PDB file of C-alpha atoms in Angstrom:
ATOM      1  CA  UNK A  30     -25.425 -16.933  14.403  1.00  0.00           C
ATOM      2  CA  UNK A  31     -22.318 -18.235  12.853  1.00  0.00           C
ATOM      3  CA  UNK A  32     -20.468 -21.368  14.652  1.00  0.00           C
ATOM      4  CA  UNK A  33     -16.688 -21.305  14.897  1.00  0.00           C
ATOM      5  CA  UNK A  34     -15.511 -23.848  12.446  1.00  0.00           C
ATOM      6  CA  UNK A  35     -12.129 -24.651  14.373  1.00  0.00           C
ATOM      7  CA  UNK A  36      -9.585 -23.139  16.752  1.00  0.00           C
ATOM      8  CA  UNK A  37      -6.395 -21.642  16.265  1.00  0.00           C
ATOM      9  CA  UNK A  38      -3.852 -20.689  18.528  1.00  0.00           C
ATOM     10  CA  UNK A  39      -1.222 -17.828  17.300  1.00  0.00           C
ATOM     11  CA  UNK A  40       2.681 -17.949  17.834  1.00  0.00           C
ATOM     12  CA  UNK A  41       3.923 -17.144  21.329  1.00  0.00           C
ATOM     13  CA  UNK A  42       5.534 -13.728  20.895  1.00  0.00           C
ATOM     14  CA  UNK A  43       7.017 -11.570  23.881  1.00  0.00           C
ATOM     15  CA  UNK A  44       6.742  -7.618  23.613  1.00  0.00           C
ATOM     16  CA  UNK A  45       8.579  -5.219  25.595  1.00  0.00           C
ATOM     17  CA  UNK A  46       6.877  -1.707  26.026  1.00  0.00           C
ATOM     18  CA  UNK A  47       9.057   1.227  27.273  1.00  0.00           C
ATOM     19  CA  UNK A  48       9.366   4.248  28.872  1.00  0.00           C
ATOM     20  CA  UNK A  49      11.178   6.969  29.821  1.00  0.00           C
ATOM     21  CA  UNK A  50      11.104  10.099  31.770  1.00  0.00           C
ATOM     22  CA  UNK A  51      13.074  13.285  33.168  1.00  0.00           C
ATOM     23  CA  UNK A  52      12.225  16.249  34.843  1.00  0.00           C
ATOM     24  CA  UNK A  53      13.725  19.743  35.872  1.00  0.00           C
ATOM     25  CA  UNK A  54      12.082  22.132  38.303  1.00  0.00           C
ATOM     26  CA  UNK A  55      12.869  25.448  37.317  1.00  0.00           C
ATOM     27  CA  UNK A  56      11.439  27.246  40.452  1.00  0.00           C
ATOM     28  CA  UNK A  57       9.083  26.853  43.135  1.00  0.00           C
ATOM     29  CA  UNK A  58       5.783  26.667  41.276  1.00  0.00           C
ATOM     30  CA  UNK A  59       7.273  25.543  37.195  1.00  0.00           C
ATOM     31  CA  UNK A  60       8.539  22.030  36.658  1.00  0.00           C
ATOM     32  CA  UNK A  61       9.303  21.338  33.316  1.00  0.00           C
ATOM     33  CA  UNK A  62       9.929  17.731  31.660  1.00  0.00           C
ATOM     34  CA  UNK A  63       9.484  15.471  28.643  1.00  0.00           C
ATOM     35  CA  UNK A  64       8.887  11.349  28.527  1.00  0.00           C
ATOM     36  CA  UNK A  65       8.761   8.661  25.518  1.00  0.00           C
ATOM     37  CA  UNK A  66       6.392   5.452  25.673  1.00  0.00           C
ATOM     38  CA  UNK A  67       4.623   3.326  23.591  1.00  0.00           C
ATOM     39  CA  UNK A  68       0.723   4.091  23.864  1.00  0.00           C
ATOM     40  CA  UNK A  69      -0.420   2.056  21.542  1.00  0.00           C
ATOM     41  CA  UNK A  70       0.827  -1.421  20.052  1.00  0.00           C
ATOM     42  CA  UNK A  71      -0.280  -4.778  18.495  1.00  0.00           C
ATOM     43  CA  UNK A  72       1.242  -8.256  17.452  1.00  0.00           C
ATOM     44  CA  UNK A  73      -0.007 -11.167  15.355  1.00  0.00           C
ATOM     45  CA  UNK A  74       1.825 -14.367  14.045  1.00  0.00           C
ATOM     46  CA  UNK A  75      -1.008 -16.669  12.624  1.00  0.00           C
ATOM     47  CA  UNK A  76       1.836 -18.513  10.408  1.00  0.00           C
ATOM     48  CA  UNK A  77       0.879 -18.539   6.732  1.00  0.00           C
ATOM     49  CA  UNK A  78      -1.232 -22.260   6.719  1.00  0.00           C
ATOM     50  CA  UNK A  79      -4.089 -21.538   8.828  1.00  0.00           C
ATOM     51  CA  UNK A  80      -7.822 -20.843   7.893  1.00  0.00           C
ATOM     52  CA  UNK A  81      -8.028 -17.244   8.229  1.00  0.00           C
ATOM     53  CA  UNK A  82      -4.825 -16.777   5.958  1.00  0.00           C
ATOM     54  CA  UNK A  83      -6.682 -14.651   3.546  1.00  0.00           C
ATOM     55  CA  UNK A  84      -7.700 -11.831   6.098  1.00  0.00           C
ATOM     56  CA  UNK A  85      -4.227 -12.012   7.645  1.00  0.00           C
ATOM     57  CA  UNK A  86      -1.135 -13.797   8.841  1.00  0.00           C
ATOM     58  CA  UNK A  87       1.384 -11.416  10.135  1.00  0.00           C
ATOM     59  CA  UNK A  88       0.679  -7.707  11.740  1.00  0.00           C
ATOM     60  CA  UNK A  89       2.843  -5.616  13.653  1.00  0.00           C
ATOM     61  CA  UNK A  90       2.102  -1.923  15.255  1.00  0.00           C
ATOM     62  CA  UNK A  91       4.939   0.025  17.127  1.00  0.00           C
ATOM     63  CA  UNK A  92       4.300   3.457  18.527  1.00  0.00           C
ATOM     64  CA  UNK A  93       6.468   6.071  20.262  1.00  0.00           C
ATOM     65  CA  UNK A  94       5.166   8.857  21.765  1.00  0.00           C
ATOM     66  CA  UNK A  95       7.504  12.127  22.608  1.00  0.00           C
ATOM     67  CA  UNK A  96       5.667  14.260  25.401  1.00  0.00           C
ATOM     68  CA  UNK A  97       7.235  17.183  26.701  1.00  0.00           C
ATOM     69  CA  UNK A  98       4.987  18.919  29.081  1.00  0.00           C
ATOM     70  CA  UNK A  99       5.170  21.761  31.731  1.00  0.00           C
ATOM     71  CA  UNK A 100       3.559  21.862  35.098  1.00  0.00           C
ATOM     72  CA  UNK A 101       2.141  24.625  37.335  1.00  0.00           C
ATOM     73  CA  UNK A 102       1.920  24.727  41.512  1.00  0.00           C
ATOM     74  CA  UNK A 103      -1.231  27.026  41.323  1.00  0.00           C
ATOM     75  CA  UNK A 104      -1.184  26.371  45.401  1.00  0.00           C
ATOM     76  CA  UNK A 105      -0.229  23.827  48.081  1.00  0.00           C
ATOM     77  CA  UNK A 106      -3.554  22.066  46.573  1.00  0.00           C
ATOM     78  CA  UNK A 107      -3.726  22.500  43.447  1.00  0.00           C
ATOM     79  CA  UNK A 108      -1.365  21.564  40.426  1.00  0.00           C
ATOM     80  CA  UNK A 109      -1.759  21.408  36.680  1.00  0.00           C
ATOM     81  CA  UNK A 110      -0.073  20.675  33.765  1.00  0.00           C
ATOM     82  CA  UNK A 111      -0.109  20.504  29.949  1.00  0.00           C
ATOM     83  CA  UNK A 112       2.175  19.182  26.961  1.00  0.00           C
ATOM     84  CA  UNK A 113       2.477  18.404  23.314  1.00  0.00           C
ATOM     85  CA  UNK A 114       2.587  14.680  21.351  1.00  0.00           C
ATOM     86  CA  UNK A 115       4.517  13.853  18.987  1.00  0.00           C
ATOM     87  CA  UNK A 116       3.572   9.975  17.599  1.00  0.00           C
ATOM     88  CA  UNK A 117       5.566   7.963  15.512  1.00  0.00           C
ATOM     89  CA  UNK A 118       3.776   4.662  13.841  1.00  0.00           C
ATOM     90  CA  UNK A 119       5.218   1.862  12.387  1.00  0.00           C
ATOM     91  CA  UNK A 120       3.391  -0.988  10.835  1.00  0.00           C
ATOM     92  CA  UNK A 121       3.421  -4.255   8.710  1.00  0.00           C
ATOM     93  CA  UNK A 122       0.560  -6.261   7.530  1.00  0.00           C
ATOM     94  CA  UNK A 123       0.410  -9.356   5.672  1.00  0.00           C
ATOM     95  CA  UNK A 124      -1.976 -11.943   4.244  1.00  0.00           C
ATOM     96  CA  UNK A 125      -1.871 -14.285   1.517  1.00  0.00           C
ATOM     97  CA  UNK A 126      -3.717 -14.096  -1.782  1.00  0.00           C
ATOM     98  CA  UNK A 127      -5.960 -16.780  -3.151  1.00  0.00           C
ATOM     99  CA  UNK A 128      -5.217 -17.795  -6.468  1.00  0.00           C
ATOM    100  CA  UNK A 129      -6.907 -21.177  -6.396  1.00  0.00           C
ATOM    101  CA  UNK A 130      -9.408 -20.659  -8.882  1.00  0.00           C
ATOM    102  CA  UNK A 131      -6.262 -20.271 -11.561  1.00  0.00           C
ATOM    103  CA  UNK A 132      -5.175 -23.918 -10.236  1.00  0.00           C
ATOM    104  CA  UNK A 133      -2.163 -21.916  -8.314  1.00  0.00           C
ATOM    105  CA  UNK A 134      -0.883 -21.653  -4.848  1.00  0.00           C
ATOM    106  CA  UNK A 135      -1.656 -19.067  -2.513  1.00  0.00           C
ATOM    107  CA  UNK A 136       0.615 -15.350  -3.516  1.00  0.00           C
ATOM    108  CA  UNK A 137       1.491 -12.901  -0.452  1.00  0.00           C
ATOM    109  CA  UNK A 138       0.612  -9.680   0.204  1.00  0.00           C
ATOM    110  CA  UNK A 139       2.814  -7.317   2.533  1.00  0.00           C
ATOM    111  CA  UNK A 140       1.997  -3.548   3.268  1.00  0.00           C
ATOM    112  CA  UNK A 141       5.122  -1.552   5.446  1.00  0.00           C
ATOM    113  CA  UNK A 142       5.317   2.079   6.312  1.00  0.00           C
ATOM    114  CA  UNK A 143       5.482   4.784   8.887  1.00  0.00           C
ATOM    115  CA  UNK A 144       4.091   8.150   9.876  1.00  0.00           C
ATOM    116  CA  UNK A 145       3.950  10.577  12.599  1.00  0.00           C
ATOM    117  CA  UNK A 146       0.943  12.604  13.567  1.00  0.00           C
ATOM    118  CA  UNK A 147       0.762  15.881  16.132  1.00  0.00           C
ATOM    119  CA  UNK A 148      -1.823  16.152  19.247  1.00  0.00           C
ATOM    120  CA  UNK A 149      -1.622  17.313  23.212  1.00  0.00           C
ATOM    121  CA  UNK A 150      -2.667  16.674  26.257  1.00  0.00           C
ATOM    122  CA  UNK A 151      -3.473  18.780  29.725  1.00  0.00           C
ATOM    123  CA  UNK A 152      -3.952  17.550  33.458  1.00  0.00           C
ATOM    124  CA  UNK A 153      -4.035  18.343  37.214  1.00  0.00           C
ATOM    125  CA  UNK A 154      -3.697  16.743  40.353  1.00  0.00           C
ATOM    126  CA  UNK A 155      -6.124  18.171  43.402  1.00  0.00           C
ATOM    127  CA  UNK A 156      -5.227  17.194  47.348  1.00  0.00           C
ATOM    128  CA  UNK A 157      -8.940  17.357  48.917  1.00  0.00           C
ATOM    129  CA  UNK A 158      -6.660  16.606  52.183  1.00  0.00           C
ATOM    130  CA  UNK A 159      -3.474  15.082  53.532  1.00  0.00           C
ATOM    131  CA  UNK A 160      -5.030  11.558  52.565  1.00  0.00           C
ATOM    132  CA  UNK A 161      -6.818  11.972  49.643  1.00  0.00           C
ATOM    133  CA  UNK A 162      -5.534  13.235  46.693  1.00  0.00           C
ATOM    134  CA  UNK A 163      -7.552  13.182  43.031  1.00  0.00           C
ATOM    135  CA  UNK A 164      -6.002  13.441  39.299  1.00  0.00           C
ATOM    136  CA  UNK A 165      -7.432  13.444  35.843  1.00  0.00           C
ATOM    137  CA  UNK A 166      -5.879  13.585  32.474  1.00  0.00           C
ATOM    138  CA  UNK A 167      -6.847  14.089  29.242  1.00  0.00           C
ATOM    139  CA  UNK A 168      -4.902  13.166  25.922  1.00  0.00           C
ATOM    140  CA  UNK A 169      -6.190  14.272  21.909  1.00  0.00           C
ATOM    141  CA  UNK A 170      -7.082  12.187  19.384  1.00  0.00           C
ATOM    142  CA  UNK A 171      -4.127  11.668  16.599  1.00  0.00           C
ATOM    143  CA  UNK A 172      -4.392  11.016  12.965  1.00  0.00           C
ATOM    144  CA  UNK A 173      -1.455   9.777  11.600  1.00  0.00           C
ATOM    145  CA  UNK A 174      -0.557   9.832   7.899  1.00  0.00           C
ATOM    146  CA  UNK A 175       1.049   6.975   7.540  1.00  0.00           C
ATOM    147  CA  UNK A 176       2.935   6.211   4.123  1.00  0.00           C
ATOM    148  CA  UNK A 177       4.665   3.151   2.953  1.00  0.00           C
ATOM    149  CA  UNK A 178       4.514   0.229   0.092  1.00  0.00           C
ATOM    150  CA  UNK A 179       2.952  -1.943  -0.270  1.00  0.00           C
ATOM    151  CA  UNK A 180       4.103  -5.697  -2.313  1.00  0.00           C
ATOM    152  CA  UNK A 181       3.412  -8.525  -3.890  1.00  0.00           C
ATOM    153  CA  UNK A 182       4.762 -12.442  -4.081  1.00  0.00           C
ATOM    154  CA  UNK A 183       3.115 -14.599  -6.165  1.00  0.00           C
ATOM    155  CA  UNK A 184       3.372 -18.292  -7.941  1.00  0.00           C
ATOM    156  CA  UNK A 185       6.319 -18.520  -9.814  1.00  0.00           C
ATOM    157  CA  UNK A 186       4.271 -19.782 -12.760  1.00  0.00           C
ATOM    158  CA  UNK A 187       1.569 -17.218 -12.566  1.00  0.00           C
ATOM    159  CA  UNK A 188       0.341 -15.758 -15.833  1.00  0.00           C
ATOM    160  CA  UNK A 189       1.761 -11.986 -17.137  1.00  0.00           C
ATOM    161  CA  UNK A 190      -1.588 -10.972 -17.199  1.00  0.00           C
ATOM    162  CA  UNK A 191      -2.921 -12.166 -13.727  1.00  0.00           C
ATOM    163  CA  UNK A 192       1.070 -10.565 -12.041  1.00  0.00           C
ATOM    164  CA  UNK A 193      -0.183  -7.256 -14.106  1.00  0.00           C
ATOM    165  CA  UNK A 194      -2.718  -6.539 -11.479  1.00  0.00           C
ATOM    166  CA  UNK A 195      -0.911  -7.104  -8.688  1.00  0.00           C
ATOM    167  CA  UNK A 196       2.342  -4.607  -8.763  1.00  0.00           C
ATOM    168  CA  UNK A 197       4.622  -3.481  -6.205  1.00  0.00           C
ATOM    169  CA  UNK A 198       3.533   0.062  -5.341  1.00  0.00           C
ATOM    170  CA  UNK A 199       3.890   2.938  -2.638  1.00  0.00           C
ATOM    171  CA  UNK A 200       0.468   3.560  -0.986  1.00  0.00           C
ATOM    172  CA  UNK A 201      -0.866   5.581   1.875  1.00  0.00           C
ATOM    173  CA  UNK A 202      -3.355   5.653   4.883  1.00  0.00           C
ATOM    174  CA  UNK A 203      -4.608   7.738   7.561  1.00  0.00           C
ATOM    175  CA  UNK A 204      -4.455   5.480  10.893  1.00  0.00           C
ATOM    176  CA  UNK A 205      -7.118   7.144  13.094  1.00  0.00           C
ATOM    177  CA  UNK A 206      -5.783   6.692  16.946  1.00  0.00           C
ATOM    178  CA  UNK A 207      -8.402   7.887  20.249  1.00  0.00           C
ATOM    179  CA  UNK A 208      -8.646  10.764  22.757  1.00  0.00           C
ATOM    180  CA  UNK A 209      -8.268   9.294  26.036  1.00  0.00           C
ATOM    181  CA  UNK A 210      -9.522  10.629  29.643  1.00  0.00           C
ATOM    182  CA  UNK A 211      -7.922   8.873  32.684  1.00  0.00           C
ATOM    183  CA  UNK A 212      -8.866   9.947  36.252  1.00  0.00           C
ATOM    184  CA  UNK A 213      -8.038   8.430  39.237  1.00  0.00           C
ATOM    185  CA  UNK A 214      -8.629   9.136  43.499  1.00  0.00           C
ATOM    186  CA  UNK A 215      -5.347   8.348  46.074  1.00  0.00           C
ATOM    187  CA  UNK A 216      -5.484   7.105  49.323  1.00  0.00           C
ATOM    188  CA  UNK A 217      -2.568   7.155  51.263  1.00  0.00           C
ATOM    189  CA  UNK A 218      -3.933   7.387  54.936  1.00  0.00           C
ATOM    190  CA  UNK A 219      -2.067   3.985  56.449  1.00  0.00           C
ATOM    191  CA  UNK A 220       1.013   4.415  57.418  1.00  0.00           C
ATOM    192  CA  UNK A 221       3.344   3.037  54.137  1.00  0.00           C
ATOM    193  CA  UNK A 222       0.686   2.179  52.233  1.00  0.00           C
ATOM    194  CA  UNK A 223      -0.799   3.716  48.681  1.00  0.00           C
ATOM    195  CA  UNK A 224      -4.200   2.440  47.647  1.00  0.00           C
ATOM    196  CA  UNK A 225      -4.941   3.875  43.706  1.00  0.00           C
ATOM    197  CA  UNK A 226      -8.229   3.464  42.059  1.00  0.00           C
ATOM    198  CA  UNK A 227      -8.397   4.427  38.527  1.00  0.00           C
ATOM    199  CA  UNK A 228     -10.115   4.422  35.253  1.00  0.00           C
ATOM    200  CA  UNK A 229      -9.456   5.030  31.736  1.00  0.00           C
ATOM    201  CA  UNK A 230     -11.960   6.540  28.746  1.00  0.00           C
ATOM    202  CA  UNK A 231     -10.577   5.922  24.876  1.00  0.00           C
ATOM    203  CA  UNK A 232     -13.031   7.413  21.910  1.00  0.00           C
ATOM    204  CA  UNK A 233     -12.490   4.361  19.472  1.00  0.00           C
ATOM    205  CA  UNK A 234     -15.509   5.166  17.543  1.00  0.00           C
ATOM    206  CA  UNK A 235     -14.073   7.763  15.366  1.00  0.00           C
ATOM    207  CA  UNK A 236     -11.933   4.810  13.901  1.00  0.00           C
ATOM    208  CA  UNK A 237     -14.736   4.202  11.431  1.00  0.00           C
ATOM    209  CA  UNK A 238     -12.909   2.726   8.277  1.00  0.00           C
ATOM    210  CA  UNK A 239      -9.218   1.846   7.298  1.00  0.00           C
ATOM    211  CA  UNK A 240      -8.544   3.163   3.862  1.00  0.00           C
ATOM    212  CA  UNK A 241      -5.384   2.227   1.817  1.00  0.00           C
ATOM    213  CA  UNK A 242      -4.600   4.726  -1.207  1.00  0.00           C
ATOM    214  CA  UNK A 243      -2.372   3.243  -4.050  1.00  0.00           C
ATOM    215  CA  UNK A 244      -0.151   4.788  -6.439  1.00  0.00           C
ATOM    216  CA  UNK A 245      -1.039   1.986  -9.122  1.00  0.00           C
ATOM    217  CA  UNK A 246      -3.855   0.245  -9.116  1.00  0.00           C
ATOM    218  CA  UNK A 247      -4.369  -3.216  -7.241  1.00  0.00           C
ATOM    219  CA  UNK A 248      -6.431  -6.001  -8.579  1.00  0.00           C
ATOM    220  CA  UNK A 249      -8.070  -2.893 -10.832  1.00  0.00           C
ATOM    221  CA  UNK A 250      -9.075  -0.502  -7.615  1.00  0.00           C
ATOM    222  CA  UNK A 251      -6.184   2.707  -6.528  1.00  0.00           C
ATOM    223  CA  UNK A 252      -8.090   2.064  -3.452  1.00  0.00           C
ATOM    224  CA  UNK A 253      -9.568  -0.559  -0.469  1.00  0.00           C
ATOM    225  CA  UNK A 254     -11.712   0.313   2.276  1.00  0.00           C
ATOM    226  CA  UNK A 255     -12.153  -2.056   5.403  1.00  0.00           C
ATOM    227  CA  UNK A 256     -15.131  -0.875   7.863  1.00  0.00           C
ATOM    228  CA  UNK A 257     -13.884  -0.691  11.149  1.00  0.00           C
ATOM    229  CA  UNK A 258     -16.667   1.093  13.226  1.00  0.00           C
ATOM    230  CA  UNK A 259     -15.027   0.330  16.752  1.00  0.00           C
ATOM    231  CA  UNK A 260     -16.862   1.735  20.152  1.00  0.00           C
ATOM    232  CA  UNK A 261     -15.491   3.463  22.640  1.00  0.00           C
ATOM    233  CA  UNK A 262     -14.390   1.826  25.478  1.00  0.00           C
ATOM    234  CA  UNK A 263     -13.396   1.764  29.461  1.00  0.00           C
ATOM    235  CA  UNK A 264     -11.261   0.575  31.760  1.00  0.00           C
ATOM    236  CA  UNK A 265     -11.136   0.104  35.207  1.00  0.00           C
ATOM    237  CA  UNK A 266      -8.030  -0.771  37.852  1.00  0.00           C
ATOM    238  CA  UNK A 267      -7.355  -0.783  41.777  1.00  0.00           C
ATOM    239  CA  UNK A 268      -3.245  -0.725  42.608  1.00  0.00           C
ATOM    240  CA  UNK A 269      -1.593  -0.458  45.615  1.00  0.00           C
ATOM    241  CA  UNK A 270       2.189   0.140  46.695  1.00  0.00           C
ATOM    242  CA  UNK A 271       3.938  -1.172  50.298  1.00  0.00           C
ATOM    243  CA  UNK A 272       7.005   0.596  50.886  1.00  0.00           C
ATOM    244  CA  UNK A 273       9.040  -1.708  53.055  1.00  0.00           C
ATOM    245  CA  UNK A 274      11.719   0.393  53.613  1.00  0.00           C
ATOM    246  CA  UNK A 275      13.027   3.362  51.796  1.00  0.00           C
ATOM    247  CA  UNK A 276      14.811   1.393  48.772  1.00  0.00           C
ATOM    248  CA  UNK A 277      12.042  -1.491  48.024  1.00  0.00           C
ATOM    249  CA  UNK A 278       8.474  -1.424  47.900  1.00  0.00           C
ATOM    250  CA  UNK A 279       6.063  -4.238  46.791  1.00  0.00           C
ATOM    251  CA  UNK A 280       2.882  -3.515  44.585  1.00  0.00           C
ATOM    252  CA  UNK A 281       0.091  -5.289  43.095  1.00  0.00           C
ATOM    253  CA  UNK A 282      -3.188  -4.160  41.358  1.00  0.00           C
ATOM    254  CA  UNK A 283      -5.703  -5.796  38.995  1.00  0.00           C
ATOM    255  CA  UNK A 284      -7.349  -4.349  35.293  1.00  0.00           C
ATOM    256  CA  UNK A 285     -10.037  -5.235  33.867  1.00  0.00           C
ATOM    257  CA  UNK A 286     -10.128  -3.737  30.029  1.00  0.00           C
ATOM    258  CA  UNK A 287     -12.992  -3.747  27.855  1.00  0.00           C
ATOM    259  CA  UNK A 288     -13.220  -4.403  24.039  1.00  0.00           C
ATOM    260  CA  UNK A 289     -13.393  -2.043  21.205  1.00  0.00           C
ATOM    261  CA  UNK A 290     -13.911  -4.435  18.398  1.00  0.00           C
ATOM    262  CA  UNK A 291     -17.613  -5.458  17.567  1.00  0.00           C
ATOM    263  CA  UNK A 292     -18.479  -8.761  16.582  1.00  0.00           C
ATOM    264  CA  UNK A 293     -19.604  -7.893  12.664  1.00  0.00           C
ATOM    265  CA  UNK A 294     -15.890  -6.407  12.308  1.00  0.00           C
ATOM    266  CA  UNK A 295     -13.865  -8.693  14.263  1.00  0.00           C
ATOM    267  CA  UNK A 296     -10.609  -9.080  12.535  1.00  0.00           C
ATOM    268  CA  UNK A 297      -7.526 -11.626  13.178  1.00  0.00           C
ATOM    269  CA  UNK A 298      -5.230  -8.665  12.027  1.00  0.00           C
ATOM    270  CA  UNK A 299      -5.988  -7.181  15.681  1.00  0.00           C
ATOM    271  CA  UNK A 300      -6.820  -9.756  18.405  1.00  0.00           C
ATOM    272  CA  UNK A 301      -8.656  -7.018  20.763  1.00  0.00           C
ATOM    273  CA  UNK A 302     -10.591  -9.244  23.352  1.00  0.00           C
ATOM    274  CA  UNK A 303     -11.978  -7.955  27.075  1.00  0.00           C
ATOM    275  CA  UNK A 304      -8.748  -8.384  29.475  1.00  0.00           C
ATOM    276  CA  UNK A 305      -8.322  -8.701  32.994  1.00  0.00           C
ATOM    277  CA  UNK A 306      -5.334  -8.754  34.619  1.00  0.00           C
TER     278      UNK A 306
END
């Protein structure tokens, strides 16, 4: 096994996921409605001087997700629904380039683009009683084709040859994103009080391999391949909601969120660590 050779603490950023939702019900038994959140999302600031420059210093993921679904009363019991996603991905990557063996500084690589991708996603809610009350959810796996450029800055004094194989050029990928089951059971037999226990399945291990395409060639390849091979992963949570009164209500809850990332892939890029919260 490996030792750590150091530590290294990244930039304190702050992140602030949305959402939004509205709703019509056009009769008795149809409600119809559409939301927009972020489902997925990632940010890294290593600063451009630390060890692990060379596998990256700066990444950035942004998703939106436009759902507009429909849901059916099937009876006093029984409701389900159903709905299309629309994703939109934005990302930037960057890393330096080592150019030390020419006697030169480090150059910088950056890699920006965008791309939307098409999937659905169908639940139900199921009242066993007037206390207990059980849901489920289940959301498709999106690829989305994600196109950008990608570019290059390097020494000022580096050779035409050596700046020959590293030109500015448009490039694509395919950025491989999970199905995901939640389910959930609802307790709301005390008087005020909502007790929530839920869980959350996400099929990571289909993101097998991250593979750039570019128009011109890079360092002599139109391509490059980085192995991914992430697992699939759960994760668990308990909540539960007070209403004091009917305009303010208090609520607490705690995650715990496991790790898709194996060891012999870990990457800096995307700091994906076991979470509880």
């Amino acid at each position: 096994m490996t030792k750590p050779v150091g530590q290294k603490r990244q930039k304190n950023q702050i992140y602030y996921p949305s959402a939004f939702s509205l709703t019509h019900q056009l009769s008795n038994r149809f409600t119809m409605g559409i939301s927009v959140f972020n489902p997925f999302g990632l940010g890294n600031d290593w600063g451009k001087k630390w060890e692990g420059r060379y596998l990256a210093t700066n990444s950035e993921l942004l998703t939106f997700n436009i759902n507009p679904n429909i849901a059916w009363k099937v009876s006093d019991r029984l409701a389900v629904a159903g709905g299309l996603d629309f994703l939109y991905l934005d990302a930037t990557l960057e890393k330096n380039i080592n150019f030390s063996t020419y006697g030169l500084p480090d150059g910088k690589q950056k890699f920006e683009g965008d791309g939307d991708g098409f999937g659905y996603n169908l639940g139900l809610v199921y009242h066993l009683n007037e206390d207990w009350s059980f849901g489920a959810s289940y959301r498709s796996k999106i690829t989305v084709d994600t196109e950008g450029d990608g570019k290059f800055r390097l020494p000022q004094n580096t050779p035409a040859l050596l700046r020959s194989y590293f030109p500015n050029t448009d490039g694509s990928v395919d950025v491989e994103l999970p199905a995901q089951l939640f389910f959930g059971l609802c307790y709301k037999g005390i008087d005020k009080l909502t007790v929530e226990l839920g869980g959350r399945w996400e099929g990571w291990s289909r993101y097998e391999k991250l593979a750039f395409k570019f128009d011109q060639p890079i360092a002599g390849s139109r391509s490059s391949v980085f192995e991914k091979n992430w697992n699939n992963v759960m994760s668990y949570s308990v909540e539960a909601k007070y209403d004091v009164n009917d305009t303010l209500a208090i609520l607490a809850g705690y995650r715990f969120e496991d790790n898709p990332v194996p060891g012999d892939t870990f990457e800096p890029a995307v700091l994906s660590l076991s979470r509880k919260y």
